[in-house]
Short mmCIF file of C-alpha atoms in Angstrom, two decimals:
data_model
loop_
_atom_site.label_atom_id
_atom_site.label_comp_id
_atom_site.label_asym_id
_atom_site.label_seq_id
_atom_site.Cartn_x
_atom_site.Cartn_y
_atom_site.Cartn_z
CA UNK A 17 9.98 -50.08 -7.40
CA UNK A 18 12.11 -46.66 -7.62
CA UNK A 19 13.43 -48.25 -11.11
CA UNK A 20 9.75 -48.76 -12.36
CA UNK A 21 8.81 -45.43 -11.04
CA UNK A 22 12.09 -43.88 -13.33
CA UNK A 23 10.96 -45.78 -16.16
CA UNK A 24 7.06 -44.58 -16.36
CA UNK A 25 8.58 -40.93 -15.89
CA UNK A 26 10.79 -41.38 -19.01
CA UNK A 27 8.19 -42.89 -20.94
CA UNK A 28 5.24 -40.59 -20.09
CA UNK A 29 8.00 -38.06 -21.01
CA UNK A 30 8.62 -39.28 -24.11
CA UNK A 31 4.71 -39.97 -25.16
CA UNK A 32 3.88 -36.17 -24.36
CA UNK A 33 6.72 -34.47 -26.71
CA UNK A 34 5.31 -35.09 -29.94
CA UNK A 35 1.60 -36.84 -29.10
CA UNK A 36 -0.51 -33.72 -29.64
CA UNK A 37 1.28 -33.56 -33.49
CA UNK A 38 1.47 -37.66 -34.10
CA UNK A 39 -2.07 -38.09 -33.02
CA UNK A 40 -3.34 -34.77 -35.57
CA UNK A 41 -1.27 -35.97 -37.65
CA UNK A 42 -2.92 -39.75 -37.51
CA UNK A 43 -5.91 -38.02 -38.55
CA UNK A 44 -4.53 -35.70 -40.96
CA UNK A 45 -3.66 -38.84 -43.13
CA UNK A 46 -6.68 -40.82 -42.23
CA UNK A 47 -8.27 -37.79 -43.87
CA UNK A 48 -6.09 -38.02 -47.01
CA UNK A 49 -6.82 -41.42 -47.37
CA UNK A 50 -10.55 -41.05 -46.71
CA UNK A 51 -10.78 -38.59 -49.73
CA UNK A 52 -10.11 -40.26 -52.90
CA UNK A 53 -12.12 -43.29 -51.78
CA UNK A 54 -15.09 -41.64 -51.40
CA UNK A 55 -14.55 -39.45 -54.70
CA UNK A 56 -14.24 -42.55 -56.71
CA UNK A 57 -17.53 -43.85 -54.77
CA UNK A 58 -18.99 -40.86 -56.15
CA UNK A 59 -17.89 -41.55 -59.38
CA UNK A 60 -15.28 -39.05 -59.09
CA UNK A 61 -17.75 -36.12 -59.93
CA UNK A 62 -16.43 -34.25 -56.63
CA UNK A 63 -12.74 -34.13 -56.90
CA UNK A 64 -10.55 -35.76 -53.88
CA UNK A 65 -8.91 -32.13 -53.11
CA UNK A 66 -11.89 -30.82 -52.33
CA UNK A 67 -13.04 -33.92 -50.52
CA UNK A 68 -9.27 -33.03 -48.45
CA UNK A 69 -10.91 -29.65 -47.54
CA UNK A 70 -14.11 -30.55 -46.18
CA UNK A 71 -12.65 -33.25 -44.41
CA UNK A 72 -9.72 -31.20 -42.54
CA UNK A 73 -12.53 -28.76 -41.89
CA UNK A 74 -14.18 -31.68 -40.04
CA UNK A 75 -11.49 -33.03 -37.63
CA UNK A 76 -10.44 -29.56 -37.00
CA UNK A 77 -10.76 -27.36 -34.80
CA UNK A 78 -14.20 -25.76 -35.59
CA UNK A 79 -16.36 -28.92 -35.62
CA UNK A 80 -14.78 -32.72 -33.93
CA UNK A 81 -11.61 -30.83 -32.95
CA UNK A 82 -9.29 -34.34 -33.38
CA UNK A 83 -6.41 -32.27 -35.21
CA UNK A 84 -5.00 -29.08 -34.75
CA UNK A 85 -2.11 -27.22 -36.63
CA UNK A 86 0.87 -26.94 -34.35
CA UNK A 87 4.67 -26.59 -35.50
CA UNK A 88 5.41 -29.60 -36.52
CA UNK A 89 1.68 -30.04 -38.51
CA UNK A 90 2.82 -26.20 -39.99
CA UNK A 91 5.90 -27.21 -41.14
CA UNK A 92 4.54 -30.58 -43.17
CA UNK A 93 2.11 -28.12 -44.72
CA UNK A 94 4.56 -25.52 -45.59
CA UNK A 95 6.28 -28.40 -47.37
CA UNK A 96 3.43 -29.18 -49.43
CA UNK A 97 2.80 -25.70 -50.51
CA UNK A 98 6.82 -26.29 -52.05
CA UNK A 99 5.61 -29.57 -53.03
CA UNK A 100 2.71 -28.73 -55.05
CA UNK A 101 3.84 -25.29 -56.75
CA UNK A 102 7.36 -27.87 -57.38
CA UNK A 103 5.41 -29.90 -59.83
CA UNK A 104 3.01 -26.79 -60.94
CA UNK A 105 6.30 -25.30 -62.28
CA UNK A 106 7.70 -28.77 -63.34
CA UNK A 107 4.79 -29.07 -65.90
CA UNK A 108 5.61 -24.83 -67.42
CA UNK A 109 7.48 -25.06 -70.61
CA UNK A 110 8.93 -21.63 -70.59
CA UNK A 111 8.90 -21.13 -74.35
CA UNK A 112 5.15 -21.12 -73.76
CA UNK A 113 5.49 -18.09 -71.24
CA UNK A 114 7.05 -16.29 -74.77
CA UNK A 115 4.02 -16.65 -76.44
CA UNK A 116 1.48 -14.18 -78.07
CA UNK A 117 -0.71 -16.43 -75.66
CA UNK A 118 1.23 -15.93 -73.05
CA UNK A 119 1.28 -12.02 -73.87
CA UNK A 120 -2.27 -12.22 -73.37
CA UNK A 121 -3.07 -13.87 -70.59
CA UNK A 122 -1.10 -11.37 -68.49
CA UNK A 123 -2.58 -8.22 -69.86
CA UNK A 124 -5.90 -10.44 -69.32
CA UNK A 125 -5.12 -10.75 -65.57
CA UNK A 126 -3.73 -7.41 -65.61
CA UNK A 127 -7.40 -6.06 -66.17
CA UNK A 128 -8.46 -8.30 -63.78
CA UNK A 129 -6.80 -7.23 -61.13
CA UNK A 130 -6.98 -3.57 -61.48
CA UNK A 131 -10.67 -3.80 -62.44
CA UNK A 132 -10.95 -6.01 -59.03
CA UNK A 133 -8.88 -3.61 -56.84
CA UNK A 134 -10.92 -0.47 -58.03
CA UNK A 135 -14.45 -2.42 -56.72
CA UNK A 136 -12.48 -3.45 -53.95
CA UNK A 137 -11.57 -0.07 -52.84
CA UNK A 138 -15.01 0.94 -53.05
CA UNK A 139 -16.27 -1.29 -50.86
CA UNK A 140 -13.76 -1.43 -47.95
CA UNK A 141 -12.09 2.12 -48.60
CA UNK A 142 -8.83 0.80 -47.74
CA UNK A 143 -5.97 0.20 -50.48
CA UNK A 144 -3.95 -2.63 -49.13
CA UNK A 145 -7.22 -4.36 -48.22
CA UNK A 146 -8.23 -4.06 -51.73
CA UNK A 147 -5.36 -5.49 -53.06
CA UNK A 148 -5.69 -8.37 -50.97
CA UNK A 149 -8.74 -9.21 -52.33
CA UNK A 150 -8.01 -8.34 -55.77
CA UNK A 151 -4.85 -11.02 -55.06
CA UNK A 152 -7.10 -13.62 -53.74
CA UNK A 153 -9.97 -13.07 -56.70
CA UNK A 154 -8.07 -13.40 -59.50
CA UNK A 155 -5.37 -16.39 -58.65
CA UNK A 156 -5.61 -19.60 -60.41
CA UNK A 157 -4.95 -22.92 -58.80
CA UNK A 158 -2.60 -24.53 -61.15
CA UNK A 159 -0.89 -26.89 -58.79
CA UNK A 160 -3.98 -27.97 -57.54
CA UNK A 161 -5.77 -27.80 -61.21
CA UNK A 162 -2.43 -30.21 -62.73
CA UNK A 163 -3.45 -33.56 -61.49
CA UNK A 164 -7.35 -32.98 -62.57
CA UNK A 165 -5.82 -32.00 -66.14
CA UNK A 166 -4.06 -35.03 -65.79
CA UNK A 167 -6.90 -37.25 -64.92
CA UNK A 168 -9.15 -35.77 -67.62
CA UNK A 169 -6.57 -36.33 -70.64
CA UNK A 170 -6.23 -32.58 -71.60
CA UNK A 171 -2.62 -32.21 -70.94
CA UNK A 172 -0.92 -31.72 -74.31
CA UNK A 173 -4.46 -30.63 -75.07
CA UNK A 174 -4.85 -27.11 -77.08
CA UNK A 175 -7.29 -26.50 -73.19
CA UNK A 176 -4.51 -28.17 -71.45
CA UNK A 177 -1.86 -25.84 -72.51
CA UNK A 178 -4.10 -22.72 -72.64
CA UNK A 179 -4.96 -23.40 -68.78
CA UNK A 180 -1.44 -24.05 -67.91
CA UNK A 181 -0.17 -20.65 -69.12
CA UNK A 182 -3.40 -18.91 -67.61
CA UNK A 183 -2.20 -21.09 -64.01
CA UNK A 184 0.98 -20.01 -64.43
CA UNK A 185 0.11 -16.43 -64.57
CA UNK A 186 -2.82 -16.56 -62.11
CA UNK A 187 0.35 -17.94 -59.97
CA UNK A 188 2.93 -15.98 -60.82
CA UNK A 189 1.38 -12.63 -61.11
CA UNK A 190 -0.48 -12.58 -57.78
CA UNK A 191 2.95 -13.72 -55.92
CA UNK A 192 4.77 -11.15 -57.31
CA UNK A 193 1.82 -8.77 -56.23
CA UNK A 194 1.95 -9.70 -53.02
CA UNK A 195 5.94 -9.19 -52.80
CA UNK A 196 5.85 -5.92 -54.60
CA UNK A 197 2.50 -4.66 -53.15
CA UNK A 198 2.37 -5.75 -49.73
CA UNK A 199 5.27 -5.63 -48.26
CA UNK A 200 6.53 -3.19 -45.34
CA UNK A 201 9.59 -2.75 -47.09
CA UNK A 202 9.98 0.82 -50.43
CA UNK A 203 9.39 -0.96 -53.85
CA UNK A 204 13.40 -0.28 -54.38
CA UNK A 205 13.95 -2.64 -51.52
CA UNK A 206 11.36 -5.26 -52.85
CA UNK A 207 12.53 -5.00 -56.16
CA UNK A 208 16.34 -5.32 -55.40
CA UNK A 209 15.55 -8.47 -52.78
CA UNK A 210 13.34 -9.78 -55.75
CA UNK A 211 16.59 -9.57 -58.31
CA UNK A 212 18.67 -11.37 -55.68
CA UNK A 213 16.23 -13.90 -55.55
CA UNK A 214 16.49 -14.09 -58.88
CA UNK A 215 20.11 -14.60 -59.05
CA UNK A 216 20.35 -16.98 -56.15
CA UNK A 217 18.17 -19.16 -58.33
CA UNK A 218 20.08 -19.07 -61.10
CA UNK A 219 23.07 -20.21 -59.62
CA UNK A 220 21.18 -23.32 -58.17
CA UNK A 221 20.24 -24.05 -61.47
CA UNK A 222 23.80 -23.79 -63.11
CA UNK A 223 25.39 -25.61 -59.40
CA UNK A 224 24.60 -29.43 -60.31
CA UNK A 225 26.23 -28.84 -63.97
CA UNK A 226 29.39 -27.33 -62.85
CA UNK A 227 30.13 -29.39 -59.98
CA UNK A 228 29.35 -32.18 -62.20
CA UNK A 229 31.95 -30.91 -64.85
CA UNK A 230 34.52 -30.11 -62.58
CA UNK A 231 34.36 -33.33 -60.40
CA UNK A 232 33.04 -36.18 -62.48
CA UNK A 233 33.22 -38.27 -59.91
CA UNK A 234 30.23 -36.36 -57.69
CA UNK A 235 28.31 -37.14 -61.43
CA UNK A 236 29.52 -41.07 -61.41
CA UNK A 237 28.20 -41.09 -57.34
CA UNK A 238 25.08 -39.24 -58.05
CA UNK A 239 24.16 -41.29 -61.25
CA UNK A 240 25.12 -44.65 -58.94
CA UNK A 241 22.97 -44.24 -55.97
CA UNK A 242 20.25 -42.54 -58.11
CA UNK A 243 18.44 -46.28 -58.07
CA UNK A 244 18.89 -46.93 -54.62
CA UNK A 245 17.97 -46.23 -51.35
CA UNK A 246 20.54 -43.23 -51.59
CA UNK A 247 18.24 -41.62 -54.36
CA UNK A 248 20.77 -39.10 -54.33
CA UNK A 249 18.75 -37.67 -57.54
CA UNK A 250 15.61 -37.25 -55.40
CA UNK A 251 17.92 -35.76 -52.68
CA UNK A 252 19.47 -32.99 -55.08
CA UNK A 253 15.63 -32.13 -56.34
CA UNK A 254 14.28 -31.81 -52.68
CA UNK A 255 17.47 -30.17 -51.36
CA UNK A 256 17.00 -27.47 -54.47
CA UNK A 257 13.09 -27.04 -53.31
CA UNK A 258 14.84 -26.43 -49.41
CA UNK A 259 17.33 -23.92 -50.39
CA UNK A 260 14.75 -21.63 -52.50
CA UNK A 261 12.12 -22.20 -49.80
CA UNK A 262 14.59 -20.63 -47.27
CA UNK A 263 16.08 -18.24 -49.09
CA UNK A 264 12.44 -16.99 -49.90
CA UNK A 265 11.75 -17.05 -46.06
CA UNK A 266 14.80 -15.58 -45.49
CA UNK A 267 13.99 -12.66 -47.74
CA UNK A 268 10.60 -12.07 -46.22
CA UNK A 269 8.99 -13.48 -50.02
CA UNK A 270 6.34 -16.01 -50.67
CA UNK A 271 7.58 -19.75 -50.02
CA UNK A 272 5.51 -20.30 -53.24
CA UNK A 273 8.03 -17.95 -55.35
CA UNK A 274 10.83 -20.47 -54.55
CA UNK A 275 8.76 -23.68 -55.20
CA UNK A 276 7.79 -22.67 -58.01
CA UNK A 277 11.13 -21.30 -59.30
CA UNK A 278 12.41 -24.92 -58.12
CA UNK A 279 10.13 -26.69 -60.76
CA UNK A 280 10.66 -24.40 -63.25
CA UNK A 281 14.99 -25.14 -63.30
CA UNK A 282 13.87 -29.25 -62.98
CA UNK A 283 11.96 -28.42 -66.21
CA UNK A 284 14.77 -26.66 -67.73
CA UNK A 285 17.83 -28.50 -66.35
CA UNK A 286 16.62 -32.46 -66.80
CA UNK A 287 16.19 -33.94 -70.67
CA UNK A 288 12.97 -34.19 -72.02
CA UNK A 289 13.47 -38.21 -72.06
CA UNK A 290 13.36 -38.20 -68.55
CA UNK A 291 10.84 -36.03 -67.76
CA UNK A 292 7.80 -38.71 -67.44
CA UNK A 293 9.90 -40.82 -65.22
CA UNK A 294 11.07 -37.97 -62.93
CA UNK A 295 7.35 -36.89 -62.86
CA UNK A 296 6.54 -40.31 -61.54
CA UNK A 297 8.55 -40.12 -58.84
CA UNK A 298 8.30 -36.88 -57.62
CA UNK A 299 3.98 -37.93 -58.06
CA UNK A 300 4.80 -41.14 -55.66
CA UNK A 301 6.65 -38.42 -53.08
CA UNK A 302 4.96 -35.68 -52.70
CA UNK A 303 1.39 -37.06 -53.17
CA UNK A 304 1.57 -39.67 -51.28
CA UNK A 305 2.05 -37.73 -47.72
CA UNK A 306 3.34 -33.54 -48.17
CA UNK A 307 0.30 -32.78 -50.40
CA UNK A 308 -2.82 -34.11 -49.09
CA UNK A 309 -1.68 -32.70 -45.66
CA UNK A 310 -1.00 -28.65 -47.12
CA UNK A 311 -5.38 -29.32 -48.49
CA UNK A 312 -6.16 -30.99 -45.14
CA UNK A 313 -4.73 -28.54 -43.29
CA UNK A 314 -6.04 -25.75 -44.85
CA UNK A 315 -9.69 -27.25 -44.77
CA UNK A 316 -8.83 -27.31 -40.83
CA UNK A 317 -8.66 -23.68 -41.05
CA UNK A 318 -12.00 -23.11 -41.99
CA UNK A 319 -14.54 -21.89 -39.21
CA UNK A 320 -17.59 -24.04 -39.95
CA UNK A 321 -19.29 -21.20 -37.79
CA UNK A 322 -18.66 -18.78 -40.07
CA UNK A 323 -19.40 -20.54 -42.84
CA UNK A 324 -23.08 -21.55 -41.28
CA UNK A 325 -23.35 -18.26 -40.25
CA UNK A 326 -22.87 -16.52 -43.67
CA UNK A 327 -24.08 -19.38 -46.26
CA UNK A 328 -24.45 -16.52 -48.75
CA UNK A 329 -21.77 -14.75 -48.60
CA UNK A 330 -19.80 -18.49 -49.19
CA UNK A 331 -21.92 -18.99 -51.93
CA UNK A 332 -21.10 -15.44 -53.19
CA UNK A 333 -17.98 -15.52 -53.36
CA UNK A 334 -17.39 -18.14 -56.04
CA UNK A 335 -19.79 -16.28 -58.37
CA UNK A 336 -17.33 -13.22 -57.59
CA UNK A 337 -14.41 -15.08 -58.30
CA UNK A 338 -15.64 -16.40 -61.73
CA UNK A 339 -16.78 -12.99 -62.52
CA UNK A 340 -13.05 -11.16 -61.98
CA UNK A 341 -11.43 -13.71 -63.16
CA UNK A 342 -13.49 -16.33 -65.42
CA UNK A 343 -15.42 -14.41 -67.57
CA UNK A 344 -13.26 -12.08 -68.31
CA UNK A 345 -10.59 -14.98 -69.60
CA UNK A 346 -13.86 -16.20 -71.67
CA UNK A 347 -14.31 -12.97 -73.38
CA UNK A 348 -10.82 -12.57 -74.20
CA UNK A 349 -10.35 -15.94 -75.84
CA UNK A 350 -13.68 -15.15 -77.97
CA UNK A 351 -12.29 -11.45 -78.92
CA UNK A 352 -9.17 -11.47 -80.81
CA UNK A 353 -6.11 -13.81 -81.81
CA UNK A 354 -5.44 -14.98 -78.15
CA UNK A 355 -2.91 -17.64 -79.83
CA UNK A 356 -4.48 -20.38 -78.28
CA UNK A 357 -6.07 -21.69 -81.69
CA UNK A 358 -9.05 -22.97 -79.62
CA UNK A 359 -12.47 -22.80 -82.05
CA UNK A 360 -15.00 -24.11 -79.57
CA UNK A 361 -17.21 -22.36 -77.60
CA UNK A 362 -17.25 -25.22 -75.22
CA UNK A 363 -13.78 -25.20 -74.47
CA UNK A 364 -13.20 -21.32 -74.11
CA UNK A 365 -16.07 -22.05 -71.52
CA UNK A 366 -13.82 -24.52 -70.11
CA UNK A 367 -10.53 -22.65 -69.98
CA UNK A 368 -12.98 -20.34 -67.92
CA UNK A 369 -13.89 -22.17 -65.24
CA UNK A 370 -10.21 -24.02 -64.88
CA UNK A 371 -8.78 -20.24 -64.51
CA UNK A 372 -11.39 -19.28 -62.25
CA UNK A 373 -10.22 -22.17 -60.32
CA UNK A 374 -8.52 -20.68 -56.83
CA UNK A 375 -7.10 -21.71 -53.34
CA UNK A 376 -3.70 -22.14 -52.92
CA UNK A 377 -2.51 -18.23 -53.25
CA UNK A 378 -6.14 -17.74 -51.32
CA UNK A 379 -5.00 -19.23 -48.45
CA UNK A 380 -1.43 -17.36 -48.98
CA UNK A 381 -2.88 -13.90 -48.90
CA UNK A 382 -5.37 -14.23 -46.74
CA UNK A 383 -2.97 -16.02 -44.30
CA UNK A 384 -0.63 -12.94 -44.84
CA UNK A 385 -3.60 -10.45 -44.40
CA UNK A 386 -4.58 -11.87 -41.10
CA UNK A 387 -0.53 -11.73 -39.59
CA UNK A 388 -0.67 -8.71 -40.57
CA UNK A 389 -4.05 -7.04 -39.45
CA UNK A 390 -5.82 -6.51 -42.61
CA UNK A 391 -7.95 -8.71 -41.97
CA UNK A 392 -9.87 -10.89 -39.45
CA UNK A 393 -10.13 -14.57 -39.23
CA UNK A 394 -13.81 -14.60 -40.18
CA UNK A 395 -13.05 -12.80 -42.91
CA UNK A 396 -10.23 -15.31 -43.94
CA UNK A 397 -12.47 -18.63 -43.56
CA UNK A 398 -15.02 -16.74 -46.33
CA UNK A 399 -12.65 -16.45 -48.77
CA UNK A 400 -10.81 -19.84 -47.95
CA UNK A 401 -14.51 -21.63 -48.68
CA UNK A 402 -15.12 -19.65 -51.24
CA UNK A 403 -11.57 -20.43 -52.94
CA UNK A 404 -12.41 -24.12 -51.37
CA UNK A 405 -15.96 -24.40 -53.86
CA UNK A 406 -14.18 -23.40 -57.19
CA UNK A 407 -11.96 -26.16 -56.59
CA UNK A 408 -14.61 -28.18 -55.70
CA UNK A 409 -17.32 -26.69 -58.82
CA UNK A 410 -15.52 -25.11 -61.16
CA UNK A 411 -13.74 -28.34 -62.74
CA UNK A 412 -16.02 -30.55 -62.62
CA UNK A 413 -18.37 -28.18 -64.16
CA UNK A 414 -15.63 -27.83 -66.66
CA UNK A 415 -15.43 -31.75 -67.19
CA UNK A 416 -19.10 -32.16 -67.81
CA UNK A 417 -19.01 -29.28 -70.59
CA UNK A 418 -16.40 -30.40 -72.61
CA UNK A 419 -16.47 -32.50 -75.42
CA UNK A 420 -15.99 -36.44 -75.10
CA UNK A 421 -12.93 -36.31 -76.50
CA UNK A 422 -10.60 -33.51 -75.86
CA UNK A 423 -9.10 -31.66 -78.90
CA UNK A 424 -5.79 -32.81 -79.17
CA UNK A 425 -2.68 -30.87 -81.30
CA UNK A 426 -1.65 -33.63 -83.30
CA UNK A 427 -3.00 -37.28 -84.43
CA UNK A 428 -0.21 -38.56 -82.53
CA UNK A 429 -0.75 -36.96 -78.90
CA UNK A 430 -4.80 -38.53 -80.45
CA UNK A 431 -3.23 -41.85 -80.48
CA UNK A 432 -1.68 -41.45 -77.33
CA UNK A 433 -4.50 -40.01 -74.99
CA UNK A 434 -6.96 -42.79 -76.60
#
């Protein structure tokens, strides 16, 4: 009897360590799987990521309450922020950022953001408020907008590649706002932290060459167990994506600066032969389990209260975001030599509404504002729906305006999209 009674107290022990965080989690992932079913039942004219927010919006907190975001739940979603920005910066070809394009879609989002901050300022008379949501307004989703560019055929596409450089500035810029602009520490400090950053970076990008050279055996064991279940390859890539992650942590940066840097070295560091069947396998990782649970657990964030409450000022805040951010992109691709060679009216429309596309640094800043007192947690859920809708309207308003075929750079990319 007193062995029985030893064994249900190490068992009940054992069940209530991790249950609250299994059992979220449980739903978390029935959630994830939930969401591109019922996008393809709709004909897939409401993208599964937004499908992921409204559904972790539903089993959280602020409606059936069934998952909640503990440690363990933080942690997978601060590894699918890495995740996603990974394979954001995986698809950048840097030469691109070198462009006249490139030029102008910073001085574009340049004027955005100023412009933005200014009306900002007005309205809350506070500066670091204002930049928050001059931050938050004129971000661009690219890790979220890569697989929908994927699914609609316009990667390679003369859209494709304008809406990757605009993502990669609408990333890039706003990060490196929030580092330089927001932080407690003098810019000098910021700026210094940001250089060793910089170099720490570099030197994991130059670290798998040189140990390889020096020690070609580590190269003959890595390219050996790269097939199997060692998938020391894999290992390397997500070990890379840890160290930048923590260094950025360390330094008191955005997580997203080292993801991103991460997929940026892949891009630069692995042939071009192999960069389809790397992309593969990094697609079969990460989307399979770290980045439907960084949308679901962002959706869970959302106060469905507030959001009821203030069904205007949700609505609103879309139209503000394609405003700072959208139109002004459209009116700079139809004034000028933008260097993105695109003709149509259609598809300037369309390179619009993808860079008017927002959540991911949304739900950075906002997160940010709200540890640190700028603002309140009703105020966050606004702008987290709001940045939750683009994703939701913006591309698929996109799809349906652009032509039936996408313009493609060459007959051969033609051949291969048909």
């Amino acid at each position: 009897m007193l062995l029985e009674l030893n064994n249900s107290m190490v068992l009940a022990a054992g069940a209530t360590e991790y249950t609250d965080s299994l059992v979220s989690f449980a739903w978390i992932m029935a959630a994830a799987l939930l969401a591109p079913l019922i996008s393809f039942m709709l004909g897939k004219r409401m993208p599964a990521v937004a499908l992921l927010l409204i559904f972790g919006m539903i089993i959280g907190p602020s409606v059936l309450g069934l998952a909640t975001e503990d440690a363990g739940i933080g942690m997978l979603k601060e590894l699918g922020v890495g995740a996603l920005f990974l394979l954001a910066g995986f698809e950048i070809n840097l030469t691109t950022l070198r462009s006249k394009q490139a030029a102008t879609g910073l001085s574009t989002w340049i004027i955005c953001f100023i412009a933005s901050a200014v009306g900002a300022y007005f309205l809350v008379d506070s500066t670091a408020v204002a930049i928050v949501m001059a931050i938050a307004v004129t971000s661009t989703a690219l890790g979220t907008l890569t697989p929908m560019l994927k699914q609609d055929g316009l990667i390679g596409t003369k859209v494709g590649d304008s809406v990757m450089i605009h993502g990669a500035i609408g990333e890039l810029a706003p990060v490196a706002a929030m580092a330089l602009l927001l932080s407690t520490r003098s810019t000098l400090t910021t700026a210094l932290i940001l250089l060793a950053f910089l170099v720490i970076a570099v030197v994991v990008a130059l670290a798998p060459g040189a140990i390889g050279g020096l020690s070609p055996w580590i190269k003959k064991a890595f390219i050996s167990g790269a097939g199997s279940t060692n998938q020391t390859i894999m290992r390397l890539i997500v070990l890379m994506l840890a160290i930048l992650m923590a260094v950025t942590a360390v330094f008191e940066l955005d997580i997203v600066l080292g993801a991103f840097a991460t997929g940026i070295i892949l891009n630069r560091i692995i042939p071009g032969e192999y960069h389809k069947h790397l992309e593969r396998r990094l697609d079969v990782l990460f989307y399979s389990l770290l980045i439907p649970v960084f949308f679901v657990v962002s959706g869970m964030s959302i106060d469905w209260e507030v959001i009821r409450d203030n069904p205007l000022k949700v609505l609103g805040l879309p139209l503000l975001i394609l405003c700072t951010r959208g139109i002004p992109v459209f009116l700079r691709e139809n004034v000028g030599h933008t260097g993105s060679e695109i003709e149509s009216t259609r598809e300037r429309i369309q390179v619009a509404l993808y860079a008017a596309t927002g959540l991911p640094i949304i739900v950075a800043v906002t997160t940010l504002a709200v540890n640190s007192g700028l603002l309140d947690q009703e105020t966050a859920s606004l702008f987290i729906a709001g940045g939750a809708l683009t994703v939701a309207i913006f591309p698929l308003l996109a799809s349906l305006i652009g032509p039936e075929k996408p313009s493609q750079k060459d007959d051969a990319t033609n051949d291969d999209s048909d």
